[in-house]
Coordinates of C-alpha atoms and ligand atoms in Angstrom, one line a residue:
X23 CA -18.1 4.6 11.9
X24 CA -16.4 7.1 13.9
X25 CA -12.6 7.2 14.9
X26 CA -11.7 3.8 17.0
X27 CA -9.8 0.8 17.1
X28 CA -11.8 -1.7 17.2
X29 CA -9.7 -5.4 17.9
X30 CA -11.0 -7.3 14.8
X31 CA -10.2 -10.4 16.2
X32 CA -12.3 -10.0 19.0
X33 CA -14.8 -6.9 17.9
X34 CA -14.0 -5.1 21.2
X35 CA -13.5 -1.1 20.8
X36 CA -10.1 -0.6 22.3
X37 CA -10.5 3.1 22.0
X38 CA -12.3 5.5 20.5
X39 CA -11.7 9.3 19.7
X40 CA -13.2 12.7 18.6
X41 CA -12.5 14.2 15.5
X42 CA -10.5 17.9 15.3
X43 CA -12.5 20.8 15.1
X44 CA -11.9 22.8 12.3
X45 CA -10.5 25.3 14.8
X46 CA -7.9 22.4 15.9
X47 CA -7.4 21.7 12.1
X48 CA -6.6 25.6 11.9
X49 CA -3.8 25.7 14.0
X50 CA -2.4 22.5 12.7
X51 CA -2.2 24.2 9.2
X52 CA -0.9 27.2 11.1
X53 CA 2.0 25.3 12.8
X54 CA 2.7 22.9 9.6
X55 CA 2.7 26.4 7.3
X56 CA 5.4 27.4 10.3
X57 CA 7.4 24.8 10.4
X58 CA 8.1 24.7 6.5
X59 CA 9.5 28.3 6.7
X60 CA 12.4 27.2 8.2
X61 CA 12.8 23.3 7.9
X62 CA 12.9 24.3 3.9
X63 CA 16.2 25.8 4.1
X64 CA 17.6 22.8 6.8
X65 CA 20.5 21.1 5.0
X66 CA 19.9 17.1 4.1
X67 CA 22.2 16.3 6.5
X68 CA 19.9 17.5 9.6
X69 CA 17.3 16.4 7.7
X70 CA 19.0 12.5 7.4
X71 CA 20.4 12.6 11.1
X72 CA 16.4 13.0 12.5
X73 CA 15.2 10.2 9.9
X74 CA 17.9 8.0 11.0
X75 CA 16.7 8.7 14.4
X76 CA 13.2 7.5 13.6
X77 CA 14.6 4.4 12.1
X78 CA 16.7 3.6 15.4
X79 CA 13.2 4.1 17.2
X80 CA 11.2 1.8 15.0
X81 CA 13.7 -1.0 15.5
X82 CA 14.4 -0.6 19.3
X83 CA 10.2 -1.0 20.0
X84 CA 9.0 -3.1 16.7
X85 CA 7.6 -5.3 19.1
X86 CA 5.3 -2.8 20.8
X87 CA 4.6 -1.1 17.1
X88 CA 3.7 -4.5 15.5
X89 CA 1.5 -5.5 18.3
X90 CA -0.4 -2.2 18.4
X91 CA -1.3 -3.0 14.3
X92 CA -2.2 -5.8 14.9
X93 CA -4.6 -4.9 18.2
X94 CA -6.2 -2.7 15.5
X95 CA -6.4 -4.5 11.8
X96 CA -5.7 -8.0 12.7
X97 CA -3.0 -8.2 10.6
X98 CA -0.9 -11.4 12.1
X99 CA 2.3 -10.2 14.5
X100 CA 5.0 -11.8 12.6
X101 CA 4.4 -9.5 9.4
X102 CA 3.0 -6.4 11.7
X103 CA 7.0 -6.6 13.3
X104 CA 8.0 -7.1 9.7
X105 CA 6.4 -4.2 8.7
X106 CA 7.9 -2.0 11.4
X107 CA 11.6 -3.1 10.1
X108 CA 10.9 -2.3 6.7
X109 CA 9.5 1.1 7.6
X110 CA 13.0 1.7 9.4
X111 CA 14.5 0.5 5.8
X112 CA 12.8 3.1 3.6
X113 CA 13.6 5.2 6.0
X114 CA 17.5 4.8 6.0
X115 CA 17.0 4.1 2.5
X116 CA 16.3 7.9 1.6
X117 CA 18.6 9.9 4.6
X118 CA 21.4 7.7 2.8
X119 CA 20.2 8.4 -0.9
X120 CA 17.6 11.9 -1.2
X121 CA 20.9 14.7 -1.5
X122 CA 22.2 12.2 -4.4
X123 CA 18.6 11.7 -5.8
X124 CA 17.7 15.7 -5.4
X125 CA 21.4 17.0 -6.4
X126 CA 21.6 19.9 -8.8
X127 CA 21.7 18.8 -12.4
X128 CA 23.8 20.9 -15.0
X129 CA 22.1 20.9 -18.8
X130 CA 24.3 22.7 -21.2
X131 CA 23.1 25.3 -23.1
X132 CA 23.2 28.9 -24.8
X133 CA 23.8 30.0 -21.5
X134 CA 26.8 30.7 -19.2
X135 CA 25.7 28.3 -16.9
X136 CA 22.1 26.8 -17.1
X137 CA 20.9 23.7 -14.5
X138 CA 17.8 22.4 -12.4
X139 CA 17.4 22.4 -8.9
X140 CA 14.9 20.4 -6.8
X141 CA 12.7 22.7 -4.0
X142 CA 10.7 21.3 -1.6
X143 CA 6.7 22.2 -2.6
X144 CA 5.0 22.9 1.2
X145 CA 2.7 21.3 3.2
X146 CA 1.5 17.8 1.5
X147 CA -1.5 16.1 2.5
X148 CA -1.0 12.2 2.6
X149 CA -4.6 10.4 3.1
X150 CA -3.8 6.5 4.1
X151 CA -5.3 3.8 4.4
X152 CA -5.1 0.5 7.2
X153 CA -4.0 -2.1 5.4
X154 CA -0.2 -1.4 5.8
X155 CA -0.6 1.3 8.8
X156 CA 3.2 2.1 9.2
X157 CA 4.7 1.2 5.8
X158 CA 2.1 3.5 3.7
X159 CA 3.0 6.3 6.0
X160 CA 6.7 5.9 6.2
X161 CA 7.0 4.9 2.7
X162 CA 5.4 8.7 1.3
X163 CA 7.0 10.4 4.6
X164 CA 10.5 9.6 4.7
X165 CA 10.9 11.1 1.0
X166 CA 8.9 13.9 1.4
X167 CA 10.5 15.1 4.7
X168 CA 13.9 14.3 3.1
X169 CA 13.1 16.8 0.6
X170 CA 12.5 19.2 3.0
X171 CA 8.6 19.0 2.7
X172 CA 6.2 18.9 5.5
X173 CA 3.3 16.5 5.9
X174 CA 0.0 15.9 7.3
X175 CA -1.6 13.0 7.8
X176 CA -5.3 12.2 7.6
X177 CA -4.9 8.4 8.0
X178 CA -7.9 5.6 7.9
X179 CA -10.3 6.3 10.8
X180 CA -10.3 2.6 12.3
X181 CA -6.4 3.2 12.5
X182 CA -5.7 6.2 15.0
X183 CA -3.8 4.6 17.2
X184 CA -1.1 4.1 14.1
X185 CA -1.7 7.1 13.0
X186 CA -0.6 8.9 16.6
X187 CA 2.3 7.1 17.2
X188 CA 4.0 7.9 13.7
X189 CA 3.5 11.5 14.6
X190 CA 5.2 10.6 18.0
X191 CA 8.0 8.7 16.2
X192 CA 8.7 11.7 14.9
X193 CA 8.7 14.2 17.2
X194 CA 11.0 11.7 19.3
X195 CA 13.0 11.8 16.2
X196 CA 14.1 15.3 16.7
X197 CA 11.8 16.5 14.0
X198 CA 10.5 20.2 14.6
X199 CA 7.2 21.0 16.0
X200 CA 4.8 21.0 12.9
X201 CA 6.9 18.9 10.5
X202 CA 4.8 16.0 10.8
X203 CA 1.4 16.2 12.0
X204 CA -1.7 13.2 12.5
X205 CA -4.9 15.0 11.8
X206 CA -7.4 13.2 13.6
X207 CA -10.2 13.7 11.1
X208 CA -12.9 11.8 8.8
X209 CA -12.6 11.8 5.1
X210 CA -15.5 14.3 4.6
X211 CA -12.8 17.2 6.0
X212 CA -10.0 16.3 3.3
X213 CA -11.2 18.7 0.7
X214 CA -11.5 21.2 3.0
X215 CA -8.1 21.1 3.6
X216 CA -6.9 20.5 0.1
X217 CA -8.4 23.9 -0.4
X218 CA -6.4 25.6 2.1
X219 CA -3.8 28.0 -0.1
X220 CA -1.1 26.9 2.0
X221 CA -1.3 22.8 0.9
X222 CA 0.5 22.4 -1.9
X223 CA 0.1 18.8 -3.2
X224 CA -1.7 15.6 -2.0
X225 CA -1.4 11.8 -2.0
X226 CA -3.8 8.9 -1.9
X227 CA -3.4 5.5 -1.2
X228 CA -7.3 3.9 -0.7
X229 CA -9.9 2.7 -3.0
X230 CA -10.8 4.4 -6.7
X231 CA -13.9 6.6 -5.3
X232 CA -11.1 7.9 -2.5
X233 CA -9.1 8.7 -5.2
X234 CA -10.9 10.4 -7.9
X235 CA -13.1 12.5 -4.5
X236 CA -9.0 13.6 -3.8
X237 CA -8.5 14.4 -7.1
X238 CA -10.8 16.1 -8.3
X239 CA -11.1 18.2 -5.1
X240 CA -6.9 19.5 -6.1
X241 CA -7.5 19.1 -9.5
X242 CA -10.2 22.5 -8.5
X243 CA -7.2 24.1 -7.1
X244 CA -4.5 23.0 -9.3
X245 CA -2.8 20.9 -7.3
X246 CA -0.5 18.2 -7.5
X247 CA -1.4 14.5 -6.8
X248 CA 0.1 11.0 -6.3
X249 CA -2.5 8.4 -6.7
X250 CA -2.0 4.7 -5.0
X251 CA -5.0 2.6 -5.7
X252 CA -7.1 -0.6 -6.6
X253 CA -5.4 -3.2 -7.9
X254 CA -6.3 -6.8 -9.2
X255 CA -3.3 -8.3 -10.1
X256 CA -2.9 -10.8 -12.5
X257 CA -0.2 -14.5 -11.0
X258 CA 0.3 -16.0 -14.5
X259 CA 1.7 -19.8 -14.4
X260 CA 3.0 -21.4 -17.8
X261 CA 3.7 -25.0 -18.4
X262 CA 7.2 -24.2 -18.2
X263 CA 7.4 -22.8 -14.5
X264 CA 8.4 -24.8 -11.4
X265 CA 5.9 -25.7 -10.4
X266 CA 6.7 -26.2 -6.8
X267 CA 7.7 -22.6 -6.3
X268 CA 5.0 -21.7 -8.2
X269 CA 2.2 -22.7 -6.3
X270 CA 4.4 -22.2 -3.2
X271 CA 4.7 -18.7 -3.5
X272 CA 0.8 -18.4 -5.2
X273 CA -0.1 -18.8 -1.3
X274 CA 1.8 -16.0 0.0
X275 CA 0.9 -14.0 -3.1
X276 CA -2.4 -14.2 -2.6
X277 CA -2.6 -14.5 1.2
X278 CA -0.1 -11.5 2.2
X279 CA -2.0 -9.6 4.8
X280 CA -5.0 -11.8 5.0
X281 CA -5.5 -10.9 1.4
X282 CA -5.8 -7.3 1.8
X283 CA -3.1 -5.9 0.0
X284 CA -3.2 -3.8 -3.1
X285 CA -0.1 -5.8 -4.8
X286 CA -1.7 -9.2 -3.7
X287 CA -1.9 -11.7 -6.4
X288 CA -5.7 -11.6 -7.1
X289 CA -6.4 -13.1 -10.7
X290 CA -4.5 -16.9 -11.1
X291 CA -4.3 -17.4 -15.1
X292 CA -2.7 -20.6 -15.1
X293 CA -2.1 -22.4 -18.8
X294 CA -4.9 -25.6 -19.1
X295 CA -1.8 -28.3 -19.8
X296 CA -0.6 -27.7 -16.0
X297 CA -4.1 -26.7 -14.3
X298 CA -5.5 -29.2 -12.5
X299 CA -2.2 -30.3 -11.1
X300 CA -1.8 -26.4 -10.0
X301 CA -5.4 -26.5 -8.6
X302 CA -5.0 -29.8 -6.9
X303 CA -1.7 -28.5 -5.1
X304 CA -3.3 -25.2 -4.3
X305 CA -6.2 -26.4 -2.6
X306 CA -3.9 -28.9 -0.4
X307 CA -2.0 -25.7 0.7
X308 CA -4.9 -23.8 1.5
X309 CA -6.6 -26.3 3.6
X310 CA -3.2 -26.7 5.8
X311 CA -3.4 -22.1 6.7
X312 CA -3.7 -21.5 10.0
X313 CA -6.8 -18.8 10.3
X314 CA -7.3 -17.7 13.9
X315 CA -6.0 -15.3 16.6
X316 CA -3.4 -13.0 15.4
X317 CA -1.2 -11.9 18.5
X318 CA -0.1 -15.9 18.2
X319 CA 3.1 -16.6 16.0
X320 CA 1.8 -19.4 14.1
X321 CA -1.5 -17.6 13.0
X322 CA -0.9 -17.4 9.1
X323 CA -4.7 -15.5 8.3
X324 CA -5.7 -13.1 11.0
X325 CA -9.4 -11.6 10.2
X326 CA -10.4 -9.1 7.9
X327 CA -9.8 -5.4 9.3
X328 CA -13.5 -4.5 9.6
X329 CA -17.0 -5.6 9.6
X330 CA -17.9 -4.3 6.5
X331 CA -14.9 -5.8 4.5
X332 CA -15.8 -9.5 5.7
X333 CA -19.6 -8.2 4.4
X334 CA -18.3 -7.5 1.2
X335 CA -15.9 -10.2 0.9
X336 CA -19.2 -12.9 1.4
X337 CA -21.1 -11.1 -1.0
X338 CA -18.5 -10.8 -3.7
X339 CA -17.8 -14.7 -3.2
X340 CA -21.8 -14.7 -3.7
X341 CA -21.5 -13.0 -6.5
X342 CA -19.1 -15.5 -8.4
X343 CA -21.2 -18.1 -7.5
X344 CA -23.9 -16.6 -9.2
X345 CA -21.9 -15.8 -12.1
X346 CA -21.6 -19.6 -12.6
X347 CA -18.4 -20.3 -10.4
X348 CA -17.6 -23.0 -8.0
X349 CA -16.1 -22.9 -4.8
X350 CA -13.1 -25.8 -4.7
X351 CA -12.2 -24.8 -0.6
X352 CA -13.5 -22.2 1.7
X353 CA -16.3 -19.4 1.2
X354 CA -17.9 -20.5 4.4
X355 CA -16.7 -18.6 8.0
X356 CA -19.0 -20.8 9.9
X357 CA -16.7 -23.6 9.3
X358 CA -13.6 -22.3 11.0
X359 CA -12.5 -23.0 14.3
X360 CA -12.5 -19.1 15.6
X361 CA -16.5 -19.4 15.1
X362 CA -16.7 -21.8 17.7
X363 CA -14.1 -20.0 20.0
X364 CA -16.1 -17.6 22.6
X365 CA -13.2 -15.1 22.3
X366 CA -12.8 -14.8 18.6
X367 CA -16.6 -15.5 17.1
X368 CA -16.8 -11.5 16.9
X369 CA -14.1 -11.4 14.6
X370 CA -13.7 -10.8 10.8
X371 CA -12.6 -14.2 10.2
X372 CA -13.2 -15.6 6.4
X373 CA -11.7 -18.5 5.3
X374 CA -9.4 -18.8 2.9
X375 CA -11.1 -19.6 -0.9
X376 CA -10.6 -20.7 -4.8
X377 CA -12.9 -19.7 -7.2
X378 CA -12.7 -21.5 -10.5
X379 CA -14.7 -21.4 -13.8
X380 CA -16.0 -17.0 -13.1
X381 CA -16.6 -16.3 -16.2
X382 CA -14.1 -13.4 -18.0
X383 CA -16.7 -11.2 -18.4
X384 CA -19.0 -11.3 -15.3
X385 CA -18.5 -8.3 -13.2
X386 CA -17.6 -10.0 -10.5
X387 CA -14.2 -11.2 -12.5
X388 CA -13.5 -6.9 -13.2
X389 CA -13.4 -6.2 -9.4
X390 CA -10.7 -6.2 -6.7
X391 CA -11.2 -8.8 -4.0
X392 CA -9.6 -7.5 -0.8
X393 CA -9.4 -11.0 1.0
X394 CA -8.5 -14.3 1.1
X395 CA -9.8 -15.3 -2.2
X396 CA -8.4 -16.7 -5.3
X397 CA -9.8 -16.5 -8.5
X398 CA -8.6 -19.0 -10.9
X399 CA -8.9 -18.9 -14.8
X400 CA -7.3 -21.5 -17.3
X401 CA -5.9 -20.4 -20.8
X402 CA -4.6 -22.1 -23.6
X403 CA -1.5 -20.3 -24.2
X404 CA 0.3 -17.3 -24.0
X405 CA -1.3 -14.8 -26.2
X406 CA -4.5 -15.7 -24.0
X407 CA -2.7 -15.3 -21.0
X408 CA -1.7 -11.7 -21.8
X409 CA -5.3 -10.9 -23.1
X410 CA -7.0 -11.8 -19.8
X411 CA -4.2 -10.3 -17.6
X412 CA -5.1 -6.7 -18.9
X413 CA -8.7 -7.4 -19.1
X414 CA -9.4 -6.1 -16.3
X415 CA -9.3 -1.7 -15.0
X416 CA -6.7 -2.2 -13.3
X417 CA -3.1 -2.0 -13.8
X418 CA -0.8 -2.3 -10.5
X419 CA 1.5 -5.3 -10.4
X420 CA 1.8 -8.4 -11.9
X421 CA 3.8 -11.8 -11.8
X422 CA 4.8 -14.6 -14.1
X423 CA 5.6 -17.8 -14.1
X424 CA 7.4 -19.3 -16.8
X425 CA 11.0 -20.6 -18.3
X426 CA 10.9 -19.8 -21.7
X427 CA 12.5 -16.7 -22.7
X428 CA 10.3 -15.3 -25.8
X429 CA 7.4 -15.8 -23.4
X430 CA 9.4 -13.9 -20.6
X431 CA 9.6 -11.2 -23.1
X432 CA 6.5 -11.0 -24.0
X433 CA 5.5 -10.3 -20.5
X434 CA 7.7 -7.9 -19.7
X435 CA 6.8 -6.3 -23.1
X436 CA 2.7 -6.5 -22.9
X437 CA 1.3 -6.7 -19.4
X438 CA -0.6 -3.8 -19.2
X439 CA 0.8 -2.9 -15.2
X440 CA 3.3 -0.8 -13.0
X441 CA 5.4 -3.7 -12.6
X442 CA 6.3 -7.1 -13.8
X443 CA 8.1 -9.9 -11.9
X444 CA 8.9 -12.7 -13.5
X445 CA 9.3 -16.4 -11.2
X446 CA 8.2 -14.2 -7.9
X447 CA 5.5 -12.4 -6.0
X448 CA 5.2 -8.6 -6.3
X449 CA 6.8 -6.4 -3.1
X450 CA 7.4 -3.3 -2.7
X451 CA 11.2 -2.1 -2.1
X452 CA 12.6 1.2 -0.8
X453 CA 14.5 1.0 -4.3
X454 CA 12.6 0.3 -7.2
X455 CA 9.6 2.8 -8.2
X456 CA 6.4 1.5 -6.9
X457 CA 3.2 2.9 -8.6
X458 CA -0.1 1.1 -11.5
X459 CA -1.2 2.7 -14.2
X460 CA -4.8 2.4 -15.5
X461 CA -7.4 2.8 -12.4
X462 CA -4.8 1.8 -10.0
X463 CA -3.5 5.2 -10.2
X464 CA -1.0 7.4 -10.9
X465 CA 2.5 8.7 -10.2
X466 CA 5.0 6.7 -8.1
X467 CA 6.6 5.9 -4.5
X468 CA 9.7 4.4 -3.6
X469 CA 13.6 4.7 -5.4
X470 CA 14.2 8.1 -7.0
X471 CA 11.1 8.7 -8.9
X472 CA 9.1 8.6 -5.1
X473 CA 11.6 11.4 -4.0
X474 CA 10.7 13.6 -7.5
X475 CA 7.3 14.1 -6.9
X476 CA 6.9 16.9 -4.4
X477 CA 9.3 18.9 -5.9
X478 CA 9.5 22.2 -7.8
X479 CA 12.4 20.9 -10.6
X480 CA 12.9 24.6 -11.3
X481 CA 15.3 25.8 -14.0
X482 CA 18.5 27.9 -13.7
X483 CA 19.4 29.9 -16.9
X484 CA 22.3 32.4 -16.1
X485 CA 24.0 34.2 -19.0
Ligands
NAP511 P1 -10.5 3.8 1.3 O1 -11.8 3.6 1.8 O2 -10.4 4.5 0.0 O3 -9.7 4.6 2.4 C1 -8.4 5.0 2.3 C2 -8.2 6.4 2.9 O4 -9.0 7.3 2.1 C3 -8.7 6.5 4.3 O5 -7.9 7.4 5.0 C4 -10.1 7.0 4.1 O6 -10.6 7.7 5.3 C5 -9.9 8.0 3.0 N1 -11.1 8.3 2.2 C6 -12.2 7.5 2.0 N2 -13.1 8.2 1.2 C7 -12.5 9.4 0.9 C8 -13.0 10.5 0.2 N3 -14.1 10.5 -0.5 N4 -12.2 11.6 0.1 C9 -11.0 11.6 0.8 N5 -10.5 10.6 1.5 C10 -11.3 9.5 1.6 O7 -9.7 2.5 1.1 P2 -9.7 1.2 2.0 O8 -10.8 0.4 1.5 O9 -9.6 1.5 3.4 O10 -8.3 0.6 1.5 C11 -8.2 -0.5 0.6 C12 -8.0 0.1 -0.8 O11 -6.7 0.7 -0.8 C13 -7.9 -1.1 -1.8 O12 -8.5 -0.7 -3.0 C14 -6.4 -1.3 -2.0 O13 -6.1 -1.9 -3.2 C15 -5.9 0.1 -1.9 N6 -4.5 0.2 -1.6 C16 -3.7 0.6 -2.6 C17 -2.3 0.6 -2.4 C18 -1.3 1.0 -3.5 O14 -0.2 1.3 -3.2 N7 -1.7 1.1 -4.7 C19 -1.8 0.2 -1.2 C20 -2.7 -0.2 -0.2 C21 -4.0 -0.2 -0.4 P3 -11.6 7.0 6.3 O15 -11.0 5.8 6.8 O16 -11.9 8.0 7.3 O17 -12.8 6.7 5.4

């Protein structure tokens, strides 16, 4: 697949585009290399006034943004406007907090006076993927600019039209020319450009093999990465948890974006005393979503950004099956009304699905599932609980359910993830540090560890 939106609602190519040439790619380093000469020494409170400015932008035309998201990943309209406001957030978020967060800290020692400052590193290479198309941008951007970094982005190819009008967002902004740059490329140009001298550091947010290729491509050249990846995140439910909340909010969990969100609730480990009311409940919830045309407000599941996910989603369902689990609702697309609709039976639609009895150690049960599927496991008790949520590679979020305090702390204490919440779904926020561990990835977005990472914290020792 080239560069183009393609509407996967429909499976009509809006628009499609060439690819820089490595001469275009040239000059973009040229300008970006520029640019950070002089928008290095800009004080934080130019920097804040032009991020503020993007904000205002985002909010005047979050109509016209969400709308154009969801033209080209499906994602329904409601959460694509959504996801334009929180962009503005993150962005006020750090032009009100980044001179606090990258302030000059004193350490007293032999010395006269000895402290650390926080530089800015260069250029920094952010490679995105769809599934958020504003939010994963803005959320690595409006730190990294606030620390007086410049970026380039090399976002997912079936996104362009995203990636373009972030760049435009900023230049309306007020940023200077070369601050923030779209590179309109495919992934096979990303080491190239990793290897350029004058890009100092790199971020990932995609699947593992994305990853580890943008890894080890810096780690050749020494060079500093954040990796967001995979996740398969564990939505534990205890005999003590309300229930009504709980299965309330397993939906969303696990349906947020159509199911194709990294923090989405993948793995339901739900204790056996309380399971088949939990099932029962769940299945009655699923069977009232609304799958079907995403520009209309009540649409709850659009369809899956691309052909080749809804592929892989059927096949991994197949591959449960023949692991020795049962379907309890969905796995079959020719069953929902968009198949029969002339306008949408081109579209990625999948239905939403539950899984029970996958065995913990078929293969199937170690993977990520980006889509609309739950896979639901019972457990005796806690300790079990604990052992299946961290058998699995991955280690992003995870959520639990329950109101009895030892077994709160045990969760807190031995879930092997980035984060723990405890009686609601996992989300991101501007404030708290969002990042896995394991083969989700390394390093951290968001709050004041996000802000840290493209910075030289260089020592001051003055006798
Ligand atoms: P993907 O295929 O890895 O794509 C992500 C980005 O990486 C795209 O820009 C892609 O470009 C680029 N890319 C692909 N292969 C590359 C390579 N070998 N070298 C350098 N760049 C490469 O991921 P996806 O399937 O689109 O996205 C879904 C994945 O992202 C899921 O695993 C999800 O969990 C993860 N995710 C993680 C987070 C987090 O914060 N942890 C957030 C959202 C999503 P092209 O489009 O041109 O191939």
């Amino acid at each position: 697949m080239g560069i183009a939106s393609i509407n996967p609602a429909t499976g009509e190519t809006i628009q499609t585009f060439e690819p820089l040439t490595d001469e275009a790619i040239a000059l973009k380093l040229d300008q970006a290399q520029h640019a950070f000469e002089r928008y290095r020494t800009i004080p934080f409170s130019q920097r804040a006034q032009w991020l503020s400015a993007a904000a205002q932008i985002l909010e005047h035309e979050k109509e016209q943004f969400g709308k154009l998201m969801t033209l080209e990943m499906g994602k329904p309209i409601g959460p694509s406007i959504a996801e334009v406001e929180k962009s503005a957030w993150v962005c006020r978020y750090y032009a009100e907090n980044a001179e606090k967060f990258l302030a000059p800290v004193a350490i007293e020692t032999d010395a006269s006076q000895s402290y650390v400052i926080y530089q800015p590193l260069g250029i920094v290479l952010a490679v995105m993927p769809w599934n958020f198309p504003f939010w994963q941008v803005f959320r690595f951007l409006a730190p990294a600019l606030m620390a007086g970094n410049v970026g380039l982005l090399k976002h997912a190819s079936n996104v362009p039209q995203s990636a373009l009008a972030i760049e435009d967002i900023c230049r309306r902004a007020g940023f200077p020319a070369g601050v923030f740059q779209t590179l309109l490329i495919g992934a096979d140009k990303v080491a190239q450009i990793v290897n350029d001298d004058r890009v100092k550091a790199a971020t990932l947010t995609g699947s593992e093999p994305a990853g580890a290729s943008l890894a080890a491509a810096c780690g050749k050249q020494i060079k500093k990465t954040v990796l967001e990846l995979g996740g398969s995140d564990p939505f534990i439910v205890m005999e003590s948890a309300n229930l009504d909340e709980a299965v309330s909010t397993a939906v969303t969990a696990r349906m947020i974006n159509s199911g194709q969100s990294c923090i989405a609730a993948k793995r339901f480990i739900v204790q056996e005393s309380i399971a088949d009311e939990f099932l029962t409940r769940l299945v009655d919830k699923y069977a009232a979503l609304k799958v079907g045309d995403p520009l209309q407000r009540d649409t709850q599941i659009g369809p899956l950004a691309t052909a080749s996910i809804l592929h892989e989603i059927a096949h991994q369902v197949q591959l449960c099956q023949e692991a020795g689990g049962k379907v309890l609702i969905g796995g079959d697309p020719s069953a929902l009304p968009t198949y029969a609709d002339p306008r949408l039976k081109h579209g990625n639609f999948y239905p939403p699905t539950i899984v029970v009895d996958v065995p913990i150690d078929a293969a199937i049960a170690q993977e990520e599932i980006f889509g609309p599927v739950a896979m639901v496991f019972r457990v005796p008790d806690v300790e079990a609980a604990i052992r299946l949520a961290n058998h699995s590679p991955f280690g992003l979020g995870s959520s639990a359910w329950t109101n009895i305090d030892s077994e709160r702390d045990r969760f807190i204490q031995d879930i092997e993830a980035g984060c723990v919440f405890i009686n609601g779904m996992v989300k991101s926020d501007p404030r708290l540090p969002f990042g896995g561990i394991k083969r989700s990835g390394y390093g951290r977005e968001l709050g004041e560890p996000g802000i840290r990472e493209f910075v030289n914290i260089k020592t001051v020792w003055v006798k």
